[in-house]
Each structure stands twice: as C-alpha cells, then as structure tokens.
mmCIF file of C-alpha atoms and ligand atoms in Angstrom:
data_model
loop_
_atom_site.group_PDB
_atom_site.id
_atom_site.type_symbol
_atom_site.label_atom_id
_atom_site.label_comp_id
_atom_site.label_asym_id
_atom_site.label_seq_id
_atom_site.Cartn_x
_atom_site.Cartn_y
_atom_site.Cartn_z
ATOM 1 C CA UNK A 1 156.251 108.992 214.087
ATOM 2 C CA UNK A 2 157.404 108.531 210.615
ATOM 3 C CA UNK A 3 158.386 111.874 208.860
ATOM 4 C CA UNK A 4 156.971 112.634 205.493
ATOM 5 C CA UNK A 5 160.507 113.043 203.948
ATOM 6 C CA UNK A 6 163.424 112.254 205.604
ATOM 7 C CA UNK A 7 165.395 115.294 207.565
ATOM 8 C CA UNK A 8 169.236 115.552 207.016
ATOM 9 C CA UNK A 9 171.203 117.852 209.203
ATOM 10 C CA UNK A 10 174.954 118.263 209.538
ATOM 11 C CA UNK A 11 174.387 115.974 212.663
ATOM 12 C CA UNK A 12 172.134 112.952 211.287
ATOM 13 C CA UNK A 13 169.551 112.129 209.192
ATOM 14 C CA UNK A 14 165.904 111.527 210.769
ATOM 15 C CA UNK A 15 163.347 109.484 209.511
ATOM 16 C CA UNK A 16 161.201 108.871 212.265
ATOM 17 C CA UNK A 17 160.692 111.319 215.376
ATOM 18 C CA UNK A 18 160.482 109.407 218.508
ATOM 19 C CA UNK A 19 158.313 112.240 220.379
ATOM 20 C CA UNK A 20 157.776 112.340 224.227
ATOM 21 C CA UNK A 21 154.548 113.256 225.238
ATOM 22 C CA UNK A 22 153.875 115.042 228.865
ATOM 23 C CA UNK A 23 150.060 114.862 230.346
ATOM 24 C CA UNK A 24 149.869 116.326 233.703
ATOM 25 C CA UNK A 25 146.431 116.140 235.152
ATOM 26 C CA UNK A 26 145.320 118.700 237.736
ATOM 27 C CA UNK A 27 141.918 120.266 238.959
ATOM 28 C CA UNK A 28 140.084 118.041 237.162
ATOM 29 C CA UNK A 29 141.728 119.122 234.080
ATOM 30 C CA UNK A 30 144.397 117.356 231.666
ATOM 31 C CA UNK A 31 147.609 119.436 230.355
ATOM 32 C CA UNK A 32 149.763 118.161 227.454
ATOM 33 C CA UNK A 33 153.555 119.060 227.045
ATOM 34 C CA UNK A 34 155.919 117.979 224.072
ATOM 35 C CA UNK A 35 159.644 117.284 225.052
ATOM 36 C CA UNK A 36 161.267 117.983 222.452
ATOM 37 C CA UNK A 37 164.185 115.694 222.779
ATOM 38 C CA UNK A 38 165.226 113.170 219.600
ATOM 39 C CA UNK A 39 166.286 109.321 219.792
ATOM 40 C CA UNK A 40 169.634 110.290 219.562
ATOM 41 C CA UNK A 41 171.951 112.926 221.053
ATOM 42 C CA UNK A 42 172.969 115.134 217.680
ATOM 43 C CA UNK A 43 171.212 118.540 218.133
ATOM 44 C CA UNK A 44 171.407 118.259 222.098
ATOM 45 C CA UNK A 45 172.752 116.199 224.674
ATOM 46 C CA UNK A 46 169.416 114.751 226.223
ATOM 47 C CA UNK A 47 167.438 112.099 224.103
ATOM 48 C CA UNK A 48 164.114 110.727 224.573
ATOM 49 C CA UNK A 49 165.193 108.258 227.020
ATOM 50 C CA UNK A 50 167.121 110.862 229.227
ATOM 51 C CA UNK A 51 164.432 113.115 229.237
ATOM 52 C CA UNK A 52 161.997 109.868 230.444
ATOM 53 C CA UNK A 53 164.540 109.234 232.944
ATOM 54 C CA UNK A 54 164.876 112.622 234.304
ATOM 55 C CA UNK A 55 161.105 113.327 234.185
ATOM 56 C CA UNK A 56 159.866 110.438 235.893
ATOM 57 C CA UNK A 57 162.817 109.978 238.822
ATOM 58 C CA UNK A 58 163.796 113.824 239.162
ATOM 59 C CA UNK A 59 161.344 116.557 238.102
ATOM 60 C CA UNK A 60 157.838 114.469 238.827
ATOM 61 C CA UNK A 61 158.892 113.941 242.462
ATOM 62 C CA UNK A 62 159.142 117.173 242.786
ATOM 63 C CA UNK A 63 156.097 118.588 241.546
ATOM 64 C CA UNK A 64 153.457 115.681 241.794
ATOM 65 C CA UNK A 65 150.660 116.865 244.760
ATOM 66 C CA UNK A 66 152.360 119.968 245.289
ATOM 67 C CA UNK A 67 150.642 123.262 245.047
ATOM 68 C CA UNK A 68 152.407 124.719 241.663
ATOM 69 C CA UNK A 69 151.534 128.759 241.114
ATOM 70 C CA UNK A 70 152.924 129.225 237.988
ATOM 71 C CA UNK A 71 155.365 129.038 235.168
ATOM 72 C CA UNK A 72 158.052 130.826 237.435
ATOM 73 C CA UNK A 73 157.059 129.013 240.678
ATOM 74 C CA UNK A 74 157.520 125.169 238.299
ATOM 75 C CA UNK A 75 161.066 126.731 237.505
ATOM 76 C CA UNK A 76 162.167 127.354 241.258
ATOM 77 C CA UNK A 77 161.191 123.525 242.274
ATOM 78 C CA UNK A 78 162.982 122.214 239.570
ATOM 79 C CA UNK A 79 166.381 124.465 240.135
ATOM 80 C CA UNK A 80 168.219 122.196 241.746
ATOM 81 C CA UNK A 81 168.007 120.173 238.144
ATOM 82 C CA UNK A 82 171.260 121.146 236.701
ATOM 83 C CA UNK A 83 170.818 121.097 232.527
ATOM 84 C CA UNK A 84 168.138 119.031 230.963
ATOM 85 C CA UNK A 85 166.430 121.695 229.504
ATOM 86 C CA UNK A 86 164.285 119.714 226.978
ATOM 87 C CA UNK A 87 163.135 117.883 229.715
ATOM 88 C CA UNK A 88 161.827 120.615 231.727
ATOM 89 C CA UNK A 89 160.747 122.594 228.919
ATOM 90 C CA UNK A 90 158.605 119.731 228.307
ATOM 91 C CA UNK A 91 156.888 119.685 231.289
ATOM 92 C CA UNK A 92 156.759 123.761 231.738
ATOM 93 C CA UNK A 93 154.715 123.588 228.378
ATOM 94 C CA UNK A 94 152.133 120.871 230.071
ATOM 95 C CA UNK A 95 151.949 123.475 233.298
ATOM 96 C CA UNK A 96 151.409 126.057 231.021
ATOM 97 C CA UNK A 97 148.144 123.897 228.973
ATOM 98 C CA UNK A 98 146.662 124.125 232.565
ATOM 99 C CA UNK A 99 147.072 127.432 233.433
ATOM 100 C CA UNK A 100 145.240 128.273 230.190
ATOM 101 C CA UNK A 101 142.494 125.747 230.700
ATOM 102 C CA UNK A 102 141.778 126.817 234.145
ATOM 103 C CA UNK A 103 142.024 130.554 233.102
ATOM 104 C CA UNK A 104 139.951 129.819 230.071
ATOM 105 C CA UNK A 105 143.002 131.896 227.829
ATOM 106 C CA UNK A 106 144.929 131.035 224.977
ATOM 107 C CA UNK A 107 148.692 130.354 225.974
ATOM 108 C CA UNK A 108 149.220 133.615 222.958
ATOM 109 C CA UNK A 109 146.605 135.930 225.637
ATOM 110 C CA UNK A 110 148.760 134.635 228.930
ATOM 111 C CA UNK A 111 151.584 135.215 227.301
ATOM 112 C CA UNK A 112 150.598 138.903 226.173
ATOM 113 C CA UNK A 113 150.856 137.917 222.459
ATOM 114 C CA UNK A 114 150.551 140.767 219.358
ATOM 115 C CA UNK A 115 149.673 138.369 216.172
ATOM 116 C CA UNK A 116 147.140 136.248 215.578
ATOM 117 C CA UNK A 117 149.307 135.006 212.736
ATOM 118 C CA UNK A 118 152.708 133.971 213.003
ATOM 119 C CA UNK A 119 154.932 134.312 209.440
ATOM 120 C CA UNK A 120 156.661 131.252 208.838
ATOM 121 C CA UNK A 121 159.586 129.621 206.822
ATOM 122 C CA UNK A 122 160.135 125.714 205.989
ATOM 123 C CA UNK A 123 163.558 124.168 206.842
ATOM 124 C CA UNK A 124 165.024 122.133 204.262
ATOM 125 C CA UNK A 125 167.108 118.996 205.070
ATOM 126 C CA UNK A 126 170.676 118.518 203.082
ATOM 127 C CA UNK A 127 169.527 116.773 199.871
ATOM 128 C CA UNK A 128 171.081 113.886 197.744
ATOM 129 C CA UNK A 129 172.098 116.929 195.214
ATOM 130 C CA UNK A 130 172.542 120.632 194.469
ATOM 131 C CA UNK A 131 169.832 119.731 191.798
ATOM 132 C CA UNK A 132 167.454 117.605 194.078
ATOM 133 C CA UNK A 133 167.614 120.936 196.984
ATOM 134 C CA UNK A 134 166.441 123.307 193.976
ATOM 135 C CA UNK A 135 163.655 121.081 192.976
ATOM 136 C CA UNK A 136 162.648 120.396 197.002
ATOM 137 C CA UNK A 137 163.209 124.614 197.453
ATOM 138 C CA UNK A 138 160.749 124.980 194.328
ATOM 139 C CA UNK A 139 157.987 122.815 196.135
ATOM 140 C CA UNK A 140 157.812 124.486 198.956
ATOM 141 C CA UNK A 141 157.814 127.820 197.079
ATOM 142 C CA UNK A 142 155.133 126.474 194.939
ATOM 143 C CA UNK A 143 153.234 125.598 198.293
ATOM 144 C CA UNK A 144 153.920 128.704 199.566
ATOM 145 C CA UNK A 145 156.320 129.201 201.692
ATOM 146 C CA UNK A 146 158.299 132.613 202.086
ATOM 147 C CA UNK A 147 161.112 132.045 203.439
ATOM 148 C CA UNK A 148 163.127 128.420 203.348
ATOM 149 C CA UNK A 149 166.502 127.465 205.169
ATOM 150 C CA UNK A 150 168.654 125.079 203.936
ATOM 151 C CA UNK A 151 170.545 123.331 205.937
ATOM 152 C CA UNK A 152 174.621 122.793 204.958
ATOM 153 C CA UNK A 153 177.652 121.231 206.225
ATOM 154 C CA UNK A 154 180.993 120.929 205.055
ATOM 155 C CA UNK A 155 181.348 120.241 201.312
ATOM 156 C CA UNK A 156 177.625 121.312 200.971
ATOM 157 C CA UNK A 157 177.543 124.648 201.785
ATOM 158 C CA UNK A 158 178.695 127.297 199.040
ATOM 159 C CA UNK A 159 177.090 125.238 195.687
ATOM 160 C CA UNK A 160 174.031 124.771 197.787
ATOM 161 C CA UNK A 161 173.347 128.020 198.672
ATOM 162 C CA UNK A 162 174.303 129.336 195.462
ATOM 163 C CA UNK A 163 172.196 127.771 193.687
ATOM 164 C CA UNK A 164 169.268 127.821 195.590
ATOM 165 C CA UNK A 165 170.081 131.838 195.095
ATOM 166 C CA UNK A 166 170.287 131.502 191.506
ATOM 167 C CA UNK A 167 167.113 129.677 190.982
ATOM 168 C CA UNK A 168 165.427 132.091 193.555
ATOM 169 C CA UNK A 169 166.846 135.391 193.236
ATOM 170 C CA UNK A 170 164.052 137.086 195.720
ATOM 171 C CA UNK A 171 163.593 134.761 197.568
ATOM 172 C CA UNK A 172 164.234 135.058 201.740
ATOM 173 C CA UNK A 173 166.493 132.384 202.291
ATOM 174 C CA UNK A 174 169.073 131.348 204.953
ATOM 175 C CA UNK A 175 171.231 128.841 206.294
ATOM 176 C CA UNK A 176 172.081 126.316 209.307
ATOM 177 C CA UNK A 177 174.815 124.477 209.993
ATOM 178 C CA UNK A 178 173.961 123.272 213.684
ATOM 179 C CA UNK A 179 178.072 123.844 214.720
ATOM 180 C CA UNK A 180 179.535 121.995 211.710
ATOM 181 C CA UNK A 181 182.319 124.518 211.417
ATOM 182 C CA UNK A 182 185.457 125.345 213.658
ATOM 183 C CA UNK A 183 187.597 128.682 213.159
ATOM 184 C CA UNK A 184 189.280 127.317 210.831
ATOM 185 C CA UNK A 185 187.083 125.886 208.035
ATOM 186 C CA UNK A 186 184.581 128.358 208.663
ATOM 187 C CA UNK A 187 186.845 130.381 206.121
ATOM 188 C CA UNK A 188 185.605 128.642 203.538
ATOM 189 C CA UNK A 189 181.794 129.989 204.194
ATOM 190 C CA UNK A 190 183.158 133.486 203.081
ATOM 191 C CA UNK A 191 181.247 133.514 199.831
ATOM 192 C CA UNK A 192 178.097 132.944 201.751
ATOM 193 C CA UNK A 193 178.151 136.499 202.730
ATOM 194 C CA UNK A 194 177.251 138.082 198.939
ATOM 195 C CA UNK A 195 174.638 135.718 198.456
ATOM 196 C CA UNK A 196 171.765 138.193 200.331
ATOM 197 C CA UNK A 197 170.994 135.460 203.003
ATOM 198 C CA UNK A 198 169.072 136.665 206.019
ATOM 199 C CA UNK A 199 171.113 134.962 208.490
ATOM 200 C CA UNK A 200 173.799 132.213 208.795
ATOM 201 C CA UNK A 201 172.934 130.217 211.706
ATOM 202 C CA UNK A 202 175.339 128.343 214.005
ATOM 203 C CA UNK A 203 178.203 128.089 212.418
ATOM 204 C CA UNK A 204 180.766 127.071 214.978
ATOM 205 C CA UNK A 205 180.601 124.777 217.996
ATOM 206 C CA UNK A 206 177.633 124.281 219.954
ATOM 207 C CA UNK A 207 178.796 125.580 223.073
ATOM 208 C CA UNK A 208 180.753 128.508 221.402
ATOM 209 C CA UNK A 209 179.992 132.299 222.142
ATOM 210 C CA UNK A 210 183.527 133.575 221.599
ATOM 211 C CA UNK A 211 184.365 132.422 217.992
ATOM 212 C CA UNK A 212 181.097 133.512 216.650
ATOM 213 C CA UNK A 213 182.060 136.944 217.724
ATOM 214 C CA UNK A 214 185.545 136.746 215.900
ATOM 215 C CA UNK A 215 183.515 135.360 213.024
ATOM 216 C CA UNK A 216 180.607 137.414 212.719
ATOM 217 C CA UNK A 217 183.076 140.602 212.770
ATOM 218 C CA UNK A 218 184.476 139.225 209.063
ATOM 219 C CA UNK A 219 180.867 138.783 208.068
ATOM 220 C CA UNK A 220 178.598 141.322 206.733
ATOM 221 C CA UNK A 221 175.662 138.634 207.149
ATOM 222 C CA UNK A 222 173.627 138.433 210.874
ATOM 223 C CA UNK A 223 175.346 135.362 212.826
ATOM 224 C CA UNK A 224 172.354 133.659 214.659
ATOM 225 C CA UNK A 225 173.089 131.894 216.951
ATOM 226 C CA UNK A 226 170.681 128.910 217.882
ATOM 227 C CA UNK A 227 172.456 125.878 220.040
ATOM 228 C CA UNK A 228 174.746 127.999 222.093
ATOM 229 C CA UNK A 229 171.646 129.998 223.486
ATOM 230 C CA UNK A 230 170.832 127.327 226.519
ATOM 231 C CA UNK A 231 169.557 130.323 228.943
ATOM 232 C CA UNK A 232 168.784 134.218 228.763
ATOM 233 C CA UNK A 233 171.849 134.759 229.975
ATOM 234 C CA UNK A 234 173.482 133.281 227.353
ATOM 235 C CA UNK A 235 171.865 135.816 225.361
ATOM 236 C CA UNK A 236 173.154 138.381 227.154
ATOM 237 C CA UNK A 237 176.528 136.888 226.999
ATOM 238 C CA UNK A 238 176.281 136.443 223.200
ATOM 239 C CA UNK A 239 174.982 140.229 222.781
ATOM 240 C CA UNK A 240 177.533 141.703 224.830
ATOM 241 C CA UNK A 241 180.868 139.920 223.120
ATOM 242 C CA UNK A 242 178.500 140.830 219.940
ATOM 243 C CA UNK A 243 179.000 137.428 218.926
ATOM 244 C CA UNK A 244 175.574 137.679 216.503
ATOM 245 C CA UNK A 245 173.214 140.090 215.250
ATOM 246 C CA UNK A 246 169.920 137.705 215.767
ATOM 247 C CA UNK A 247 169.094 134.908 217.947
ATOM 248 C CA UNK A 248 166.791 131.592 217.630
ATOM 249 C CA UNK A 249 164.611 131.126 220.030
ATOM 250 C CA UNK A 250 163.324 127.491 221.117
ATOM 251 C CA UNK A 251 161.229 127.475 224.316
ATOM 252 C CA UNK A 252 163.045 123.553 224.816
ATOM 253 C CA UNK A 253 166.642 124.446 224.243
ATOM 254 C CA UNK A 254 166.081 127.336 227.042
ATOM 255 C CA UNK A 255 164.142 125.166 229.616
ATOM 256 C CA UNK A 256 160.803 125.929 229.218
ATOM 257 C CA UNK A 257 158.529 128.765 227.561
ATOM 258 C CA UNK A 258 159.462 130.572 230.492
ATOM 259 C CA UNK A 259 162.665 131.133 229.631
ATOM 260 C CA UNK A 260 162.065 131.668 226.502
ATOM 261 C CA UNK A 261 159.967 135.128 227.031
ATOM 262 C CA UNK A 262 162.689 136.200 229.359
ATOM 263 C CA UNK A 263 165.194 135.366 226.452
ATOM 264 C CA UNK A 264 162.761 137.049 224.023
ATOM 265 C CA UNK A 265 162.658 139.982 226.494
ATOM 266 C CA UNK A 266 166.405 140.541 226.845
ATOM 267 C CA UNK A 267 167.041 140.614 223.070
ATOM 268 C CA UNK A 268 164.139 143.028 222.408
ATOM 269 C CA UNK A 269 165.993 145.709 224.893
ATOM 270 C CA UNK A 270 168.878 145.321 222.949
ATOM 271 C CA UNK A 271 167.627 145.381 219.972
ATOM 272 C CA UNK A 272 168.434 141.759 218.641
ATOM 273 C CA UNK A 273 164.929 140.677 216.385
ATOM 274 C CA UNK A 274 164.286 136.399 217.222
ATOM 275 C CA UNK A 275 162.707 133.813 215.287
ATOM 276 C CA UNK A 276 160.923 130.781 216.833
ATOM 277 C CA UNK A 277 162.995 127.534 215.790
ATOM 278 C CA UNK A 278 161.313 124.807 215.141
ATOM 279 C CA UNK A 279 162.116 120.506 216.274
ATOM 280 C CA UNK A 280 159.394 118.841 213.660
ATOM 281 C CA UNK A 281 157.625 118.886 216.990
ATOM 282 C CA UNK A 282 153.611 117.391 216.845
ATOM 283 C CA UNK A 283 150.820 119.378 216.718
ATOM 284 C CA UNK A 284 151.469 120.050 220.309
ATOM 285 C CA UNK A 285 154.534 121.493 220.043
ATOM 286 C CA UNK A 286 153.549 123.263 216.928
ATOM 287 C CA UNK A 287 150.732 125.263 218.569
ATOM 288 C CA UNK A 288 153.784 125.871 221.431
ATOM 289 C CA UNK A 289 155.852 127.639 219.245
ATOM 290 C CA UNK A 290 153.019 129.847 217.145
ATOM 291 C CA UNK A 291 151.763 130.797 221.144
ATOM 292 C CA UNK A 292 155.421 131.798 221.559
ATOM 293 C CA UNK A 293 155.965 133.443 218.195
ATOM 294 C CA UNK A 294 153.539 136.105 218.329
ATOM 295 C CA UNK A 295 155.336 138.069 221.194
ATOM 296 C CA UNK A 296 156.330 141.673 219.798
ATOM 297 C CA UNK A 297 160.319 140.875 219.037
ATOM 298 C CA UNK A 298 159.260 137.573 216.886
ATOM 299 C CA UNK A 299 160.693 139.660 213.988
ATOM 300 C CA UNK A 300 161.921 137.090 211.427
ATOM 301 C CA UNK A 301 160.040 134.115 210.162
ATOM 302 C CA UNK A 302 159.697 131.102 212.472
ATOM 303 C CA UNK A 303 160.749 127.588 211.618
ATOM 304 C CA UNK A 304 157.108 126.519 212.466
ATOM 305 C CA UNK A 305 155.963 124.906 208.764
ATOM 306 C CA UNK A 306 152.312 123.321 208.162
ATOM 307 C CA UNK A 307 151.597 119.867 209.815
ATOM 308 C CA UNK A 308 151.577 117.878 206.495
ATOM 309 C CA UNK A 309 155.494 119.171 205.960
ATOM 310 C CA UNK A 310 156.582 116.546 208.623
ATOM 311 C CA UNK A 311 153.337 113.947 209.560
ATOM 312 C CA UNK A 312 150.663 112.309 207.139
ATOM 313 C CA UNK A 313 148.932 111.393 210.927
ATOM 314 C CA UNK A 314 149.823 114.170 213.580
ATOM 315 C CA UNK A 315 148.631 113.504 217.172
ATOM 316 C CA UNK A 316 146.329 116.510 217.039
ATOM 317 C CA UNK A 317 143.049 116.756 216.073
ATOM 318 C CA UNK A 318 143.729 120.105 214.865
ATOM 319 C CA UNK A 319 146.049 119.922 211.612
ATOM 320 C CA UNK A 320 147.990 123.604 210.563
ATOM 321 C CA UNK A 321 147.771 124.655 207.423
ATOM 322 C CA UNK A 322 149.859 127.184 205.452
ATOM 323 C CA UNK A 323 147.709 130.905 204.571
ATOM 324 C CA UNK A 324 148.077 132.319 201.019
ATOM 325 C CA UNK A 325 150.419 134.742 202.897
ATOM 326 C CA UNK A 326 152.869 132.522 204.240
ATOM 327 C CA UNK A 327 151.649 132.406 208.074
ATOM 328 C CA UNK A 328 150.139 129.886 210.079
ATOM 329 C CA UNK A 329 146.797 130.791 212.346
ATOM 330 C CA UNK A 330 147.827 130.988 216.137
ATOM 331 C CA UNK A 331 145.425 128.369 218.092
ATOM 332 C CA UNK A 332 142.561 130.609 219.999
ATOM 333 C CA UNK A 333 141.015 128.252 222.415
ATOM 334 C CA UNK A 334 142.249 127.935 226.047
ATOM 335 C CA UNK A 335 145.924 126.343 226.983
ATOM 336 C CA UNK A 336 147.652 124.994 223.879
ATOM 337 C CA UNK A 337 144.289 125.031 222.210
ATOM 338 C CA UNK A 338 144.830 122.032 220.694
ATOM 339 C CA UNK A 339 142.997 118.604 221.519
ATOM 340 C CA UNK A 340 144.555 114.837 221.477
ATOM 341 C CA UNK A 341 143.869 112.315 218.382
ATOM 342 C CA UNK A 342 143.923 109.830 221.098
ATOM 343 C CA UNK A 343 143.567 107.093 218.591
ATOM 344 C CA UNK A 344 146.626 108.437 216.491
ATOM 345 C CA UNK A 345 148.582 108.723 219.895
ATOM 346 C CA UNK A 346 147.464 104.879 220.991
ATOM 347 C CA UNK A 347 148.929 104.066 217.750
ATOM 348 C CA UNK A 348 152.062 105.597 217.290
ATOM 349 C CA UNK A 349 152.601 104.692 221.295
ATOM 350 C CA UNK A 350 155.681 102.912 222.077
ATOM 351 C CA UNK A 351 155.510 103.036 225.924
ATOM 352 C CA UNK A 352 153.790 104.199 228.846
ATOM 353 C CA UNK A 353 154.744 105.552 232.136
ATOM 354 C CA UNK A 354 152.881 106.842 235.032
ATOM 355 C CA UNK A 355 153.976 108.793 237.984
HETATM 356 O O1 OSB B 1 168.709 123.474 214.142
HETATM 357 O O2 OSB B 1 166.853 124.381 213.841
HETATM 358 C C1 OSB B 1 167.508 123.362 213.995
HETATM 359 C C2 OSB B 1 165.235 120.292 213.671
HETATM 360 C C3 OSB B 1 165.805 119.469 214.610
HETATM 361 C C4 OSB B 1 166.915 119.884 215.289
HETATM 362 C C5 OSB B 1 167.465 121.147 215.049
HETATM 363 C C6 OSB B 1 166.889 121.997 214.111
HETATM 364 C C7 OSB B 1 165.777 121.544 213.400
HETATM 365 C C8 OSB B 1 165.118 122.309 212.339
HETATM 366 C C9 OSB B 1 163.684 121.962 212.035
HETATM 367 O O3 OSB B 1 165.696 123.116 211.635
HETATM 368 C C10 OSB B 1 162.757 123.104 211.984
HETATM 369 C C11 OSB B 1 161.316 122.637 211.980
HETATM 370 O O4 OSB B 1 160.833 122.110 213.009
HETATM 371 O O5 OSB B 1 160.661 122.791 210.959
HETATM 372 MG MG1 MG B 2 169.276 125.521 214.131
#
C-alpha cells in the first residue's frame, strides 16, 4: 500500500507498507487481524514473509478446528512458538474480532475500556532538512494535531529538535530514535534534555534494558522505552533497573493485545503512564490500537494519526478522522468494528494463502 509521504526512520525509509492481513473464519462469522510486520527487518526481526511463514506452517496448525476459549487460551497453544511476536499478535487480534462479533461488544467494552476517544499525536519521518521538518511539523499542527514526534538519528537529532522547539514553543513534542545510539554517542543527545520534550524514546540498542538505566539517570527527560519492551516482563525488568520513566505500548511488539493489557497492567501498578505506538497499520490495525488505547493507564498521546496521514485508499470502509480536539473516535460496533473495502483489499492484494 503506497504511503501518502514517504516514512524515514533511523532504520529505513518506507514508501510502501507491505501489510499482512489475517481472516480467521469461525461460527459462521469472519475475524480480521493485521500483522504488523514490514518488508524488511529494520524495526523488528520478523518481516512479512516470516510472519506468512510462521502463520501458515506453525501457529495455523495449531489452532485450525480446535476449540479456542479465548485470548489467553490462543496464547497457551501457541507457547511453544518461541519469538515471533508480530506474527502472533496478528492472529490474537483476528481471535479477538470474533470474540467481539459473537459477543456482540466492541473490542474497547471486552477489553474494559474508559474513553470513547483516544488523544493522539502524528509521528514525523526524518526530513530532507531542518527547514522541510518545520514546515511538515506546521501541517500537521495546522491539521490539528497536538502532539508530533519527530523522529532523529545521528547527525539529525539536536538541530532538529531545536528547531522544531523554536518554531513551536508550546507545543507537546518528543522524539524517537528506534536504538540509533550506543553509550557512547548518546552523549551527544544531552542538549535534548532542556528542550521540554515529553519523552525521548529508544535511544540505545534494541535489546538494551541496562544502558537505558545508566542513561536515563543523566537525563532529566522520561526515557521510553519502545523496542526493548518484547513481553510484560520486560516491563517489569525495565521498571525495576529504572531504566525509563514511560513505556510504549504496541499490542504486536508484545505478542498479541493480550499481552499488551497485561503490560498495560503492570506499568499502571507501578506507576509508569503508556502510550499506544503506532506501525502505519490499516484501518484494521488502527481501530486495534484506539480499542487498546482507551484502557485507564493510556496516559500520553498515542501514535494512532487519522487514516489520510498514511493511505489515500485504506482497506476499511470506515476512514478515521482527526476531532477539533486532537482525538480520534474509538470504533463502537462489535469486534474491531470495522468492515473490509474488499475491493480496495482485491486491489492492493499481492498474494493469497489459505490454511
Ligand atoms: O518506532 O514507533 C516506532 C512506525 C514503524 C516502525 C516503528 C515506529 C513507527 C512509528 C509510526 O513511529 C507511528 C504511526 O503508526 O503513526
Ligand atoms: Mg518507536
């Protein structure tokens, strides 16, 4: 699916999302999960093609004609799956659109959701220029968005940020640098910290817990940490060696929306606020994520941004669109609540595998 504008990270640059989409029929009824994975291995290990592989020859198998209870019940089948979390979070999220259908609830009501409206934020890709980021920023304040993230890397970081700040002196801003940094360089992110930002997120190496903690003790500004949070206990780890004041919560990095409430739970008894992350998922995804986001501890904004910020044809009948208060409207009707474009889906199809 081609993206509106490009997205630039410290690990790529995207300009199409190659999306893999989960139906799991059941009862007479047809459940749609998003795996979350990208073409290529930058943000996580798995890819589209490893989460096919590991779908259809390893977690299928295991669930196709068997009796599966729940959320929790889909997790203990699948245990023996070491890793491949996008994979299974993709089909927990397609479980989880037919639990709703069949209990006629919204995936918000099943999941004990607060909001009907989940504040959101608009992550910004690294841009050609300093200038070019301000003018991009200034769009999507002009469209209304609250909150924006820029992403940075080494080289563009401190000028970024800076002047985004300058431009934007009130404005709720923050950073990512999905684990551009080691120890050592990281020193050079030290002016970061008077610039007001709501959070730096992942800094260091993706499967660091121990550095962050050295780091965030020589920052005044929240650590959050994003890729190194691959289960709850991971959160736990992170919150005990204090290694960050806030985590990111993404429902495919943790395995499934499952484990995302758990990790959502632990961090609320400790008093760490979350955010839902975003993965310019489709609309399926998207109403995912604003389900997730409107449990009690969703403090900060979520990375969730209207559907015409990354698709001029989402997959969705249902598009999201941005309130005059920078939140998007959490989908009411049963499961996901959303419904399948399945013209838009036939034609952004590449291929087609049944189990
Ligand atoms: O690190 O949060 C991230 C997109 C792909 C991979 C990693 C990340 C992101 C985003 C996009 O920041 C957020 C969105 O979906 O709007
Ligand atoms: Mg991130």
């Amino acid at each position: 699916m081609p993206l509106v504008s490009a997205f630039e990270t410290s690990f790529g640059r995207e300009t199409n999302r190659e999306c893999v989409i989960i139906e799991i029929r059941s009862e007479g009824l047809i459940g749609y999960g998003e795996c979350v994975a990208a073409r290529d291995p930058g943000y996580s290990y798995e890819t589209a093609q490893t989460s096919i592989h590991v779908i259809k020859d390893f977690i299928f198998p295991l669930i196709i004609g068997k009796d599966i209870k729940d959320a929790n019940d889909f997790q203990n089948k699948v245990n023996g799956i070491r890793g491949h979390h996008l994979a299974k979070a993709g089909v927990e999220m397609a479980i989880w659109d037919l639990l709703g259908k069949r209990e006629n609830k919204s995936l918000k009501d099943l999941f004990g959701g607060m909001r009907d409206k989940v504040e959101v934020g608009v992550s910004i890709g690294i841009q050609e220029s300093k200038e070019a980021l301000v003018k991009t920023t200034q769009d999507y304040v002009n469209q209304g968005y609250a909150r924006v993230k820029i992403k940075i890397k080494p080289n563009r970081d401190v000028e970024d940020a800076k002047a985004v700040r300058q431009q934007f002196p009130n404005l709720r801003l923050q950073v990512d640098a999905n684990s551009a940094y080691s120890m050592d360089d990281a020193k050079t992110l030290q002016p970061l910290d008077d610039l007001n930002l709501l959070l730096i997120e992942q800094p260091l190496f993706e499967d660091d817990i121990w550095d962050h903690h050295k780091l965030q003790a020589q920052f005044k500004t929240p650590i959050c940490l994003d890729e190194s949070i691959i289960t709850p206990r991971h959160a736990r780890y992170a919150i005990e060696m204090k290694a960050c004041k806030i985590i990111n919560i993404k429902a495919g990095r943790l395995g499934g929306l499952s484990q995302a409430i758990q990790t959502h739970d632990i961090c609320q008894e400790n008093n760490i606020p979350v955010w839902c992350g975003g993965m310019l998922e489709t609309g399926i995804g998207r109403a995912s994520n604003l389900a997730l986001a409107t449990l009690s501890n969703f403090i900060l904004p979520a990375d969730v941004s209207a559907s015409n910020r990354y698709y001029k044809k989402d997959i969705t009948n249902e598009s999201f669109v941005l309130n005059a208060d920078s939140t998007i409207n959490v989908p009411t009707d049963a499961g996901l609540g959303v419904t399948i474009d399945n013209e838009a889906l036939k034609s952004y199809t590449l291929s087609t595998i049944k189990s």
